[in-house]
PDB file of C-alpha atoms and ligand atoms in Angstrom:
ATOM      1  CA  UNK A   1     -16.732  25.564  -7.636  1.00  0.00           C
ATOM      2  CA  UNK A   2     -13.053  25.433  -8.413  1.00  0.00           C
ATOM      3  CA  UNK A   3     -10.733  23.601  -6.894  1.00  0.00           C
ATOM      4  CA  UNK A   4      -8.685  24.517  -3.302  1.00  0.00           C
ATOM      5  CA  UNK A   5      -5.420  24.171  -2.683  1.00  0.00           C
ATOM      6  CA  UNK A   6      -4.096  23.209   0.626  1.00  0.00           C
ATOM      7  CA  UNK A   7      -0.320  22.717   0.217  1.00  0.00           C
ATOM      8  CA  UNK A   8       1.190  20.346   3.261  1.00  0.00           C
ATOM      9  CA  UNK A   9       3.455  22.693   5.450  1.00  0.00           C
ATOM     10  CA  UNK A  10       5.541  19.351   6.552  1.00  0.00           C
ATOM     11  CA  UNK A  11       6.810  19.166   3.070  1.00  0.00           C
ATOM     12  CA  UNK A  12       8.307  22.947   3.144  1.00  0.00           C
ATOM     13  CA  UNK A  13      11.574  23.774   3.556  1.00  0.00           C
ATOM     14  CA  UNK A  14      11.559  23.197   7.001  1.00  0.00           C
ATOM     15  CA  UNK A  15      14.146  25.948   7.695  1.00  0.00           C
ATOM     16  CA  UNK A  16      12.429  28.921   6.003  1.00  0.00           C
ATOM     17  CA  UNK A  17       8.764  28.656   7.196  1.00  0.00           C
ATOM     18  CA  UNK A  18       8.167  32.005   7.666  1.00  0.00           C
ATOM     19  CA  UNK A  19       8.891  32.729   4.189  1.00  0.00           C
ATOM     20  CA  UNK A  20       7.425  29.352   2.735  1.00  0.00           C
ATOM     21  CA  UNK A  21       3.827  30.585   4.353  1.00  0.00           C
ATOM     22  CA  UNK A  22       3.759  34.298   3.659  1.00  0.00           C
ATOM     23  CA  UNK A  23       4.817  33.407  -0.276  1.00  0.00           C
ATOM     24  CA  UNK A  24       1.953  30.747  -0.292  1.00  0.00           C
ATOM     25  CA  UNK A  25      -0.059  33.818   1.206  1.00  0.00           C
ATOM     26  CA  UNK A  26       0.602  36.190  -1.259  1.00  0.00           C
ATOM     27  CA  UNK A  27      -0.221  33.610  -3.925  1.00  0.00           C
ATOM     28  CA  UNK A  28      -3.875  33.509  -3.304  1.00  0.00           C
ATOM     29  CA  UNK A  29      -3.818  29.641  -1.645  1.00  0.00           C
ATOM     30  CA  UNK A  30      -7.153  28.951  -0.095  1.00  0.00           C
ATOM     31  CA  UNK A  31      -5.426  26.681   2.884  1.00  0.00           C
ATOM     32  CA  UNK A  32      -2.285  25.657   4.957  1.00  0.00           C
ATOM     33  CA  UNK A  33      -2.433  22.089   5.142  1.00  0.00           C
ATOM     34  CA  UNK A  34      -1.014  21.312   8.977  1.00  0.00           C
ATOM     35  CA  UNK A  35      -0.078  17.967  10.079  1.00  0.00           C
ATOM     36  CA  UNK A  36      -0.185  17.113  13.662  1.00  0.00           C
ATOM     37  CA  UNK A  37       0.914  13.294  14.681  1.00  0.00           C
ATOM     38  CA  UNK A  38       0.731  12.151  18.055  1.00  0.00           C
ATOM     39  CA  UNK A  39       3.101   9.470  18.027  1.00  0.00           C
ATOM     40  CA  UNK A  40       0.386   6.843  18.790  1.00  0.00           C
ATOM     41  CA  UNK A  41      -1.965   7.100  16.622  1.00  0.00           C
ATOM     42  CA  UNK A  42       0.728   7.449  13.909  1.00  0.00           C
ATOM     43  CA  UNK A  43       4.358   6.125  14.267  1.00  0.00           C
ATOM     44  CA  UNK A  44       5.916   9.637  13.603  1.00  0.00           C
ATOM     45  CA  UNK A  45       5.617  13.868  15.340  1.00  0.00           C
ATOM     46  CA  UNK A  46       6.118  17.053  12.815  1.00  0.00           C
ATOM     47  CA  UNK A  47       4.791  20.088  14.737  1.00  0.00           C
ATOM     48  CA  UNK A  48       4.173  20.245  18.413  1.00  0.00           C
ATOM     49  CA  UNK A  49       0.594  22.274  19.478  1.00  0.00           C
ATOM     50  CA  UNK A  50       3.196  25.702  20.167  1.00  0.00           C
ATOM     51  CA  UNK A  51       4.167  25.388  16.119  1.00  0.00           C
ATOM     52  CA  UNK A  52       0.392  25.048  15.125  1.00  0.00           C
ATOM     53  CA  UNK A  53      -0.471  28.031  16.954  1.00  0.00           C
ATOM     54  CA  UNK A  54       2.076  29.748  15.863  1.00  0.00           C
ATOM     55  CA  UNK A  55       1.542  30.084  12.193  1.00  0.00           C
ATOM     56  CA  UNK A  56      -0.820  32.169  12.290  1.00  0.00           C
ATOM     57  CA  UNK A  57       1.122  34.759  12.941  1.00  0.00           C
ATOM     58  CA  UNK A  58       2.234  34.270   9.044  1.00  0.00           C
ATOM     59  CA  UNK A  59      -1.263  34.099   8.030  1.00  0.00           C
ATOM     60  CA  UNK A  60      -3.382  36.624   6.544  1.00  0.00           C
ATOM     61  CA  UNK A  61      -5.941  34.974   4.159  1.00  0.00           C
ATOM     62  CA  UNK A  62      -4.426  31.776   4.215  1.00  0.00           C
ATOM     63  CA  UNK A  63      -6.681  29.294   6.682  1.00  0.00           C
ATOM     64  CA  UNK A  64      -5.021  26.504   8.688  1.00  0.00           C
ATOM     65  CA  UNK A  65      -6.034  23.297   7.449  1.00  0.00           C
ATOM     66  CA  UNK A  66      -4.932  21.715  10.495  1.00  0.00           C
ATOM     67  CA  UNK A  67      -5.014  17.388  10.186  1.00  0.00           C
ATOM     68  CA  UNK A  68      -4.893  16.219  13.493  1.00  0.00           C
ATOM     69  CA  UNK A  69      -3.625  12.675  13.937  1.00  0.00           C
ATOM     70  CA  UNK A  70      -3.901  11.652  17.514  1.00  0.00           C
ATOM     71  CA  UNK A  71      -5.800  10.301  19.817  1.00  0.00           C
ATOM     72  CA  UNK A  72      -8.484  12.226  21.362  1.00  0.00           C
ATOM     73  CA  UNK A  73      -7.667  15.428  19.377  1.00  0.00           C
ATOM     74  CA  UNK A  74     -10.037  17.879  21.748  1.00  0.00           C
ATOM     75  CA  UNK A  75      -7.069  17.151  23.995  1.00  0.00           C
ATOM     76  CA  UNK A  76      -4.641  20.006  21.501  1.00  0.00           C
ATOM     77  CA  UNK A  77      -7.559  22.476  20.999  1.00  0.00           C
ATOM     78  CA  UNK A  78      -6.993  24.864  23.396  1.00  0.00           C
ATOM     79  CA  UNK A  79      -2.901  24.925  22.877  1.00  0.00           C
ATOM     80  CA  UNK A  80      -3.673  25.307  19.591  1.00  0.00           C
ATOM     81  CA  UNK A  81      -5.798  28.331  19.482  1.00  0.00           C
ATOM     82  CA  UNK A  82      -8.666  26.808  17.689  1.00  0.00           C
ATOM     83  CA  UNK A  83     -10.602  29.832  16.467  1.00  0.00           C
ATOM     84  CA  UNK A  84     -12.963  30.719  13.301  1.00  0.00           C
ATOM     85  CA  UNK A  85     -11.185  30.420  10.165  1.00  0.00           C
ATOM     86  CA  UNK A  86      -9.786  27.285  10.827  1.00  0.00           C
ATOM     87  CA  UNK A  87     -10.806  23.931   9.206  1.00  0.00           C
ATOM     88  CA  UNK A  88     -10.284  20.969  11.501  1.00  0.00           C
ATOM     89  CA  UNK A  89      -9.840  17.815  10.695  1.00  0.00           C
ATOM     90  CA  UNK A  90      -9.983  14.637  13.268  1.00  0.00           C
ATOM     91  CA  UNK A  91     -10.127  10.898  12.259  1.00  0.00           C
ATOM     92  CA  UNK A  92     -12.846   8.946  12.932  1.00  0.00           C
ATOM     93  CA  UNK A  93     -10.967   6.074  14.114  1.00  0.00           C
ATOM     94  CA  UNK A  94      -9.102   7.951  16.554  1.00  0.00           C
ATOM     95  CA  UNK A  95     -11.876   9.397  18.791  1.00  0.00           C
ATOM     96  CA  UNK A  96     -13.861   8.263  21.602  1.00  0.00           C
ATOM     97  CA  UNK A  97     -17.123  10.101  20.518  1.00  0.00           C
ATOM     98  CA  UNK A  98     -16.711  11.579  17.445  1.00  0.00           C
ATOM     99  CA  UNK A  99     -19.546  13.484  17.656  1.00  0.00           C
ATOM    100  CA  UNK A 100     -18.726  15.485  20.520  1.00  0.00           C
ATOM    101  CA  UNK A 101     -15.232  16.537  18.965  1.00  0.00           C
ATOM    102  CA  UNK A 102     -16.903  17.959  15.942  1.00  0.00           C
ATOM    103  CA  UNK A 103     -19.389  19.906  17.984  1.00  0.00           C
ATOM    104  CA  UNK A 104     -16.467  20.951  19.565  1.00  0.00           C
ATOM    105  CA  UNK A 105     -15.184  22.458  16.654  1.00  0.00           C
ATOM    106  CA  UNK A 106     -17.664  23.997  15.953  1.00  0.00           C
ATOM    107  CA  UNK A 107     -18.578  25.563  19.584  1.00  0.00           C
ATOM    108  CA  UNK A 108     -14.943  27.264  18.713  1.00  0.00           C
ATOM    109  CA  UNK A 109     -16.018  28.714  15.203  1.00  0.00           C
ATOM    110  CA  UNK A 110     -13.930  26.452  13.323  1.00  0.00           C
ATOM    111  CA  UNK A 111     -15.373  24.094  10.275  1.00  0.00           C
ATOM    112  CA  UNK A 112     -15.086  20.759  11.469  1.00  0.00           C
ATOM    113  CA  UNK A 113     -14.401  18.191   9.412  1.00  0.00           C
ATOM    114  CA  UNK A 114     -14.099  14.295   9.766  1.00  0.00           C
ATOM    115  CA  UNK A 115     -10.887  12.077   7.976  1.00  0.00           C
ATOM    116  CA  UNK A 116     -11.198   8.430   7.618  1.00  0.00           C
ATOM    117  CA  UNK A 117      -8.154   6.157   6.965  1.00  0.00           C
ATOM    118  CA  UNK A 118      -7.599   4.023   4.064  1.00  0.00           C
ATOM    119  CA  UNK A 119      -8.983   0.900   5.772  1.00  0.00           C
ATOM    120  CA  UNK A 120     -12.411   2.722   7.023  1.00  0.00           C
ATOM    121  CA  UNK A 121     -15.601   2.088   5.328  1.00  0.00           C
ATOM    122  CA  UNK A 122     -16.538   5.159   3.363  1.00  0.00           C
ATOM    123  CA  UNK A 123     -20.145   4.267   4.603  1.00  0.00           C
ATOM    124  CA  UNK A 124     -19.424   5.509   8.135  1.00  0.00           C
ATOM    125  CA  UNK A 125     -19.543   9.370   6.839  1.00  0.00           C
ATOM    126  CA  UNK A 126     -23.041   8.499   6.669  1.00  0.00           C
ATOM    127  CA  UNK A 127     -23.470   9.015  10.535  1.00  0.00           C
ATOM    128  CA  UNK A 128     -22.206  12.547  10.641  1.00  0.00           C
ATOM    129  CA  UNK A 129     -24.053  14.555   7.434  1.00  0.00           C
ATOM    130  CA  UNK A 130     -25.366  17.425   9.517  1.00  0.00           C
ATOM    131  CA  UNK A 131     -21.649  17.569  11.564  1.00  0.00           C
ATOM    132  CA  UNK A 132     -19.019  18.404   8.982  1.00  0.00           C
ATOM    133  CA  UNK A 133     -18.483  21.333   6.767  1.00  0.00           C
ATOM    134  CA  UNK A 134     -16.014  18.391   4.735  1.00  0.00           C
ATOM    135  CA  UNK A 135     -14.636  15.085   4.783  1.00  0.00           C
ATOM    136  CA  UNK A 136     -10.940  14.183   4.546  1.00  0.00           C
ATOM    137  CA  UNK A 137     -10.180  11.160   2.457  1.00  0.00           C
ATOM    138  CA  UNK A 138      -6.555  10.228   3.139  1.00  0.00           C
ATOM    139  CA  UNK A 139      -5.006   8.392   0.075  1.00  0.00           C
ATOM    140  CA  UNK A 140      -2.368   7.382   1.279  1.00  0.00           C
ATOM    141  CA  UNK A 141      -1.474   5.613   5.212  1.00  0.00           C
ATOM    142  CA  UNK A 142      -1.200   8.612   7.948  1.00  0.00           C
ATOM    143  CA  UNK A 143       1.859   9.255   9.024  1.00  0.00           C
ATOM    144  CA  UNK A 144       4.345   9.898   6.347  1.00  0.00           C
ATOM    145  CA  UNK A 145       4.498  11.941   3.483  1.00  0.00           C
ATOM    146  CA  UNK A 146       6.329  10.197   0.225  1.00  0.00           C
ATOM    147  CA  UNK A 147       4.132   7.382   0.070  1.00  0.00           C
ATOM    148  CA  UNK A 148       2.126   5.596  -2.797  1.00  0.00           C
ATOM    149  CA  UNK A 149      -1.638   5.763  -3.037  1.00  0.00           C
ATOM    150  CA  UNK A 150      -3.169   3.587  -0.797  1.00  0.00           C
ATOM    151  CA  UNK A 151      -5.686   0.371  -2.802  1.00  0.00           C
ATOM    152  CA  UNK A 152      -9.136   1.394  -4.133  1.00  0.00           C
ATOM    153  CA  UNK A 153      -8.297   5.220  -3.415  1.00  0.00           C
ATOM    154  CA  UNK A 154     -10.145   6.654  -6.700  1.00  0.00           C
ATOM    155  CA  UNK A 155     -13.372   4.213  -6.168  1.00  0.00           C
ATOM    156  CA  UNK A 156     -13.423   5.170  -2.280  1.00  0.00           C
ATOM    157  CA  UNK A 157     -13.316   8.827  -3.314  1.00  0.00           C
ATOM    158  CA  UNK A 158     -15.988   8.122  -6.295  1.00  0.00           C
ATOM    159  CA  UNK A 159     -18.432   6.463  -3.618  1.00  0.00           C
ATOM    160  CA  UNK A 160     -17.708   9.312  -1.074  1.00  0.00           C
ATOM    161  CA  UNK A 161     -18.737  11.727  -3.609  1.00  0.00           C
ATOM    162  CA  UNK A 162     -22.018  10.209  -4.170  1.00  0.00           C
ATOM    163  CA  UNK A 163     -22.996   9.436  -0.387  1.00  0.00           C
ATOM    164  CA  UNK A 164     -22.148  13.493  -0.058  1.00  0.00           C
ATOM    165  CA  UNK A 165     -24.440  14.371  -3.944  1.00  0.00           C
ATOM    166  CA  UNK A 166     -27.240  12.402  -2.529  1.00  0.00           C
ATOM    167  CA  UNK A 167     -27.462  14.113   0.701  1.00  0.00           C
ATOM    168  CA  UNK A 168     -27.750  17.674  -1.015  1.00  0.00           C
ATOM    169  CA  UNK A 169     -25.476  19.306   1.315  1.00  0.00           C
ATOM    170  CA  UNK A 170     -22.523  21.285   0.667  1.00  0.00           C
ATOM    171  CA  UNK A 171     -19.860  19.665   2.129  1.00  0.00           C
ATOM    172  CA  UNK A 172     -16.402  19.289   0.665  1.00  0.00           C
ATOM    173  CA  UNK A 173     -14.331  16.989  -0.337  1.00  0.00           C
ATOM    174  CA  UNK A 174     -10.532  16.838   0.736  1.00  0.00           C
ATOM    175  CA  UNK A 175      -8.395  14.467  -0.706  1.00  0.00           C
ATOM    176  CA  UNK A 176      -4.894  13.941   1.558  1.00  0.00           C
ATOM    177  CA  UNK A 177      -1.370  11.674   0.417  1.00  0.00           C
ATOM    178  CA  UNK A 178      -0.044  11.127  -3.077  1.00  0.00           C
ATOM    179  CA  UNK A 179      -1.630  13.828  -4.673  1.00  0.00           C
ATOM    180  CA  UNK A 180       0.302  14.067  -7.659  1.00  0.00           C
ATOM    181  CA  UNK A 181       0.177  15.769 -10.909  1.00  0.00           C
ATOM    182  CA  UNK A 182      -1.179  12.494 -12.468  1.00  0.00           C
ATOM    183  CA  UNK A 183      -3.641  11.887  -9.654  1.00  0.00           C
ATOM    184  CA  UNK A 184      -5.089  15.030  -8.774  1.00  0.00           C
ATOM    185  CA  UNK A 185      -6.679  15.217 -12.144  1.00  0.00           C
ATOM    186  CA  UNK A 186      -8.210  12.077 -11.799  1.00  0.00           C
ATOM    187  CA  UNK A 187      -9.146  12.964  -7.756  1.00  0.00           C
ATOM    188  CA  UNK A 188     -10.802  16.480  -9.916  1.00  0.00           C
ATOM    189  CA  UNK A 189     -12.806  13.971 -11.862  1.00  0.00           C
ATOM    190  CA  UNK A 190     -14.107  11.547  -8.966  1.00  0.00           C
ATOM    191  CA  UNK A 191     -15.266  14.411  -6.969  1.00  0.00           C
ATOM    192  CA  UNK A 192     -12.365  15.679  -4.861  1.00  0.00           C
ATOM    193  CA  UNK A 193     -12.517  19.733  -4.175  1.00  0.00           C
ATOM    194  CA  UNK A 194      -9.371  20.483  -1.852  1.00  0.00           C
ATOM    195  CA  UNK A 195      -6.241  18.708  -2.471  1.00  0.00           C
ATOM    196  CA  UNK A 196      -3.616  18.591   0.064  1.00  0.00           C
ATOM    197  CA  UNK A 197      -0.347  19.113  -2.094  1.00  0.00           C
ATOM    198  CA  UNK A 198       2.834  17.522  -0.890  1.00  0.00           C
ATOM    199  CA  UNK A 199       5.962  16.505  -1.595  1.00  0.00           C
ATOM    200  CA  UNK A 200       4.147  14.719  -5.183  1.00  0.00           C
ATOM    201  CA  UNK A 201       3.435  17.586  -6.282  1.00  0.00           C
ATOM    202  CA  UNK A 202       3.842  21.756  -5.207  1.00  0.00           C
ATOM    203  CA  UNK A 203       6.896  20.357  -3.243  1.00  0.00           C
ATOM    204  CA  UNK A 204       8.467  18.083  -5.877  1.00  0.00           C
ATOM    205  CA  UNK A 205      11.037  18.846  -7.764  1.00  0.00           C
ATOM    206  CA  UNK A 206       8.939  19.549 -11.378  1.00  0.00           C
ATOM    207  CA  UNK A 207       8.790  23.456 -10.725  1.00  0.00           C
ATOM    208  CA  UNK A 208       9.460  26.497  -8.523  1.00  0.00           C
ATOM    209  CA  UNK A 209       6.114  26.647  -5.984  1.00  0.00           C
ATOM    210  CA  UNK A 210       5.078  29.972  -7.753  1.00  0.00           C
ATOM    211  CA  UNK A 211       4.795  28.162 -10.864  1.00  0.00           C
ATOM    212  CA  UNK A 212       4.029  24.610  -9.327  1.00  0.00           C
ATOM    213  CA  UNK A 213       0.693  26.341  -7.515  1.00  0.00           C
ATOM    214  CA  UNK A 214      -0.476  27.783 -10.962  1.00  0.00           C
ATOM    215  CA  UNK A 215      -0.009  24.698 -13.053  1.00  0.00           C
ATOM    216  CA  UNK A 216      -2.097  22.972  -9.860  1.00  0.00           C
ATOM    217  CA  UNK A 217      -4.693  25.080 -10.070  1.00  0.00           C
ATOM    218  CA  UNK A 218      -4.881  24.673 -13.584  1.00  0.00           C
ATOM    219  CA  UNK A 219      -5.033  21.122 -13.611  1.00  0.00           C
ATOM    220  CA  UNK A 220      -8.003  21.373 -11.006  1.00  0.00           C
ATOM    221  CA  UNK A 221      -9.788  24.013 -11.781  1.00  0.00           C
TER     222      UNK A 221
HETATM  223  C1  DX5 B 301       0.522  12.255   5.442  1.00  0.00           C
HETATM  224  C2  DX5 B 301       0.155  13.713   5.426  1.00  0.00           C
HETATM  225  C3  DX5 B 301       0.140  14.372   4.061  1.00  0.00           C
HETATM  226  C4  DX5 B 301       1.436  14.330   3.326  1.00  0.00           C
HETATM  227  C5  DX5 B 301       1.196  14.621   1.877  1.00  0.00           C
HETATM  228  O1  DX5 B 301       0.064  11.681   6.632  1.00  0.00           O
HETATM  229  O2  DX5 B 301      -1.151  13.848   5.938  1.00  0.00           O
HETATM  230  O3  DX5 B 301      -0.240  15.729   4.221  1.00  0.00           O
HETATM  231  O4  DX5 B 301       2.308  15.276   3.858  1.00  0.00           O
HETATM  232  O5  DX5 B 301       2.416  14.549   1.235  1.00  0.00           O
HETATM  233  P1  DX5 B 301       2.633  13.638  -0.102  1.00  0.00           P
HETATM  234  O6  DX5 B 301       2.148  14.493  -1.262  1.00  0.00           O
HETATM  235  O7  DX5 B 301       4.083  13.394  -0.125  1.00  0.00           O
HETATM  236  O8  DX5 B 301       1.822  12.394   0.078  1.00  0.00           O
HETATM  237 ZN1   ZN B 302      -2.464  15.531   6.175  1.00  0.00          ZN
END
């Protein structure tokens, strides 16, 4: 299976979003990576629930990718519209009972799908096999896009890959922060199958995003 893109809407031009999702649309991107920060559970906010729910309405293939970082996510379902299609993500150290947020997801249609910080054991994905349609490794700190990989990112990613090859299911990989054009060629390698693209990489300044999202895929394909 090839590699997905999921470029990071936070790292857009801000002030053309319209355009910035209907281009990434037209280009054939599996996924609109969506960052939603709380304030709490992260020191920083990008787009309130009203702004999640209303991309959509710029979407036609494109899924929401939507990363929630917050406390108790189940709290921003309903605002934002959670609905087949979308892929959800919700960190494992921010949740009360994890389980019963990703059944959540799920009772909505939506593919749920668990992120773990830097600092969390891979090991704990172990508990939730038969609950996630993917796993969202974040390589860098939450919070901020810009930053540097976090320590041990590759060999976390490596051993998440074989926890998910030994079970035999089909769940994906998504690898989130610092996803450069070095990196994400070595993230291909270790196992990684969606890469959130930031502000290292579709947004940098190396190429125009038509061209920056071909010479991705090429890289990861
Ligand atoms: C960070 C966000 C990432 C970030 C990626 O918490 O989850 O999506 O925007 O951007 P870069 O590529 O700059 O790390
Ligand atoms: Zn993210």
């Amino acid at each position: 299976m090839a590699g997905m893109l999921s470029p990071s809407v936070m790292c857009a031009d801000l002030l053309h979003l319209y355009d910035e999702i209907t281009k990434l649309d037209s280009l054939g991107v599996e996924f609109l990576h969506i960052d939603f920060m709380d304030n709490k559970f992260v020191p920083n906010i990008t787009f309130d629930t009203n702004m999640v729910r209303s991309f959509k309405k710029a979407m036609k293939n494109i899924r929401r990718d939507i990363h929630i970082m917050a406390f108790e996510p189940q709290k921003y379902f309903d605002n934002m519209e959670i609905s087949a299609g979308d892929m959800v993500s919700v960190h494992y150290e921010a949740c009360e009972d994890v389980h019963s947020v990703l059944a959540e997801i799920r009772s909505r249609g939506a593919s749920p799908c668990l992120a773990i910080s830097p600092d969390t054991p891979v090991g704990v994905v172990k508990d939730f096999m038969s609950e996630v349609e993917a796993f969202l490794l974040m390589t860098v700190y939450p919070g901020f896009a810009g930053q540097p990989l976090a320590p041990k990112s590759m060999e976390r990613l490596a051993e998440l890959k074989s926890i998910v090859s030994a079970s035999g299911k089909d769940i994906k990989i998504e690898v989130d922060g610092n996803v450069s054009w070095d990196h994400c060629v070595e993230m291909r390698e270790n196992g990684a199958d969606i890469f959130v693209a930031g502000s290292s990489s579709v947004y940098g300044q190396k190429y125009p995003l038509e061209e920056a999202v071909k010479v991705f895929y090429s890289l990861v394909k």
